Tab-separated table of C-alpha atoms in Angstrom:
chain	number	residue	atom	x	y	z
V	12	GLN	CA	-58.183	108.127	-124.568
V	13	VAL	CA	-56.950	105.210	-126.657
V	14	GLN	CA	-54.024	105.851	-128.996
V	15	LEU	CA	-54.066	103.932	-132.241
V	16	GLU	CA	-51.177	103.104	-134.559
V	17	GLU	CA	-51.721	101.529	-137.959
V	18	SER	CA	-49.152	99.507	-139.879
V	19	GLY	CA	-48.815	96.961	-142.633
V	20	GLY	CA	-49.555	98.977	-145.736
V	21	GLY	CA	-47.501	98.808	-148.875
V	22	SER	CA	-47.528	98.486	-152.638
V	23	VAL	CA	-48.926	95.395	-154.291
V	24	GLN	CA	-50.187	94.338	-157.674
V	25	ALA	CA	-53.853	93.752	-158.286
V	26	GLY	CA	-54.860	90.372	-156.951
V	27	GLY	CA	-52.321	90.534	-154.157
V	28	SER	CA	-52.795	90.527	-150.403
V	29	LEU	CA	-51.861	92.619	-147.407
V	30	LYS	CA	-52.587	92.402	-143.705
V	31	LEU	CA	-52.961	95.616	-141.760
V	32	SER	CA	-52.535	95.918	-138.011
V	33	CYS	CA	-53.670	98.523	-135.544
V	34	SER	CA	-52.248	98.606	-132.047
V	35	ALA	CA	-53.849	100.403	-129.159
V	36	SER	CA	-50.663	101.696	-127.602
V	37	ILE	CA	-52.511	103.469	-124.834
V	38	GLY	CA	-55.862	102.184	-123.661
V	39	LYS	CA	-57.741	99.253	-125.150
V	40	LEU	CA	-60.042	98.361	-127.995
V	41	SER	CA	-63.419	99.968	-127.555
V	42	ASP	CA	-66.260	97.983	-126.008
V	43	CYS	CA	-68.483	99.598	-128.635
V	44	GLY	CA	-66.548	98.188	-131.541
V	45	MET	CA	-63.591	98.888	-133.755
V	46	GLY	CA	-63.372	99.529	-137.441
V	47	TRP	CA	-61.210	100.218	-140.426
V	48	THR	CA	-61.805	103.298	-142.511
V	49	ARG	CA	-60.336	104.151	-145.861
V	50	GLN	CA	-59.653	107.450	-147.532
V	51	VAL	CA	-59.197	107.349	-151.257
V	52	PRO	CA	-57.999	110.290	-153.339
V	53	GLY	CA	-60.743	112.850	-153.855
V	54	LYS	CA	-63.181	111.242	-151.425
V	55	GLY	CA	-63.975	111.363	-147.755
V	56	ARG	CA	-63.112	108.715	-145.227
V	57	GLU	CA	-65.343	105.636	-145.444
V	58	LEU	CA	-65.946	102.955	-142.825
V	59	ILE	CA	-65.303	99.699	-144.672
V	60	ALA	CA	-65.179	97.077	-141.921
V	61	LEU	CA	-66.503	96.878	-138.390
V	62	ILE	CA	-66.101	94.371	-135.589
V	63	MET	CA	-68.002	94.433	-132.344
V	64	LYS	CA	-66.693	93.281	-128.984
V	65	ASP	CA	-68.576	89.980	-129.377
V	66	GLY	CA	-66.980	89.356	-132.753
V	67	ARG	CA	-69.865	90.296	-135.031
V	68	THR	CA	-68.589	91.889	-138.209
V	69	ASP	CA	-69.931	94.061	-140.982
V	70	TYR	CA	-68.454	95.191	-144.277
V	71	VAL	CA	-69.279	97.517	-147.101
V	72	ASP	CA	-70.272	95.695	-150.250
V	73	SER	CA	-67.100	96.669	-152.098
V	74	VAL	CA	-64.879	94.616	-149.764
V	75	LYS	CA	-67.199	91.756	-148.777
V	76	GLY	CA	-65.651	88.400	-149.486
V	77	ARG	CA	-62.185	89.913	-149.910
V	78	PHE	CA	-61.411	91.618	-146.590
V	79	THR	CA	-61.557	90.121	-143.102
V	80	ILE	CA	-61.490	92.155	-139.926
V	81	SER	CA	-60.376	90.518	-136.707
V	82	GLN	CA	-59.254	91.479	-133.237
V	83	ASP	CA	-57.100	90.295	-130.385
V	84	ARG	CA	-58.508	91.878	-127.253
V	85	ILE	CA	-55.728	90.500	-125.087
V	86	GLU	CA	-53.054	92.135	-127.219
V	87	ASN	CA	-55.363	95.097	-127.978
V	88	THR	CA	-54.708	94.768	-131.677
V	89	LEU	CA	-57.038	95.057	-134.640
V	90	TYR	CA	-56.342	93.467	-138.005
V	91	LEU	CA	-57.560	93.750	-141.560
V	92	GLU	CA	-56.657	90.954	-143.927
V	93	MET	CA	-57.077	92.087	-147.515
V	94	ASN	CA	-57.123	89.620	-150.373
V	95	ASP	CA	-57.696	89.980	-154.095
V	96	LEU	CA	-56.794	93.641	-153.895
V	97	LYS	CA	-58.083	95.919	-156.623
V	98	PHE	CA	-56.828	99.223	-157.946
V	99	GLU	CA	-59.779	100.965	-156.298
V	100	ASP	CA	-58.612	99.740	-152.873
V	101	THR	CA	-55.749	102.219	-153.103
V	102	GLY	CA	-55.875	104.717	-150.278
V	103	VAL	CA	-54.895	105.440	-146.716
V	104	TYR	CA	-56.325	103.076	-144.137
V	105	TYR	CA	-57.088	104.080	-140.579
V	106	CYS	CA	-58.432	102.176	-137.631
V	107	ALA	CA	-61.219	103.689	-135.598
V	108	ALA	CA	-62.495	103.164	-132.108
V	109	ASN	CA	-66.263	103.337	-131.621
V	110	PRO	CA	-66.737	104.130	-135.311
V	111	ARG	CA	-70.526	104.290	-135.023
V	112	ARG	CA	-70.206	106.906	-132.271
V	113	ASN	CA	-72.159	105.033	-129.640
V	114	PRO	CA	-72.624	107.657	-126.910
V	115	TRP	CA	-72.009	105.017	-124.225
V	116	CYS	CA	-68.419	104.869	-125.422
V	117	ALA	CA	-67.936	108.511	-126.233
V	118	ALA	CA	-64.646	108.590	-124.347
V	119	ASP	CA	-63.300	105.819	-126.599
V	120	THR	CA	-64.039	107.520	-129.883
V	121	ASN	CA	-60.932	107.852	-131.993
V	122	THR	CA	-60.607	108.176	-135.739
V	123	GLY	CA	-57.134	106.673	-135.898
V	124	GLY	CA	-53.500	107.605	-136.078
V	125	GLN	CA	-51.369	108.494	-139.065
V	126	GLY	CA	-52.879	105.755	-141.166
V	127	THR	CA	-51.119	103.274	-143.401
V	128	ARG	CA	-50.998	103.666	-147.162
V	129	VAL	CA	-52.033	100.903	-149.544
V	130	THR	CA	-51.184	101.217	-153.210
V	131	VAL	CA	-52.534	98.679	-155.668
V	132	SER	CA	-51.199	98.715	-159.191
V	133	SER	CA	-53.278	97.315	-161.989
């Protein structure tokens, strides 16, 4: 099973930018897509960005136009570029393999590692 390690979080002021990385230290990025999820205080984990093997992407409305998900399938690394950060983006970010739980890629499914914390001050 793939092992995922997130990095790149930190503390920024509102309007700032961060770029998160997720390395598949064992295995590879899932053929059924990769995603970034976010857990904010008091809420469950939410899938906020998704990228398929062919490069198609999808985002939740709250991050559209501000966040960009990308992948390097040679280096087996997933990225999330976050711009114009808002206070409500504060949370712990995780990468996920096969986030839509496609049964064809059941063996790939992974909800992430330890996560990386993003703190946005207003």
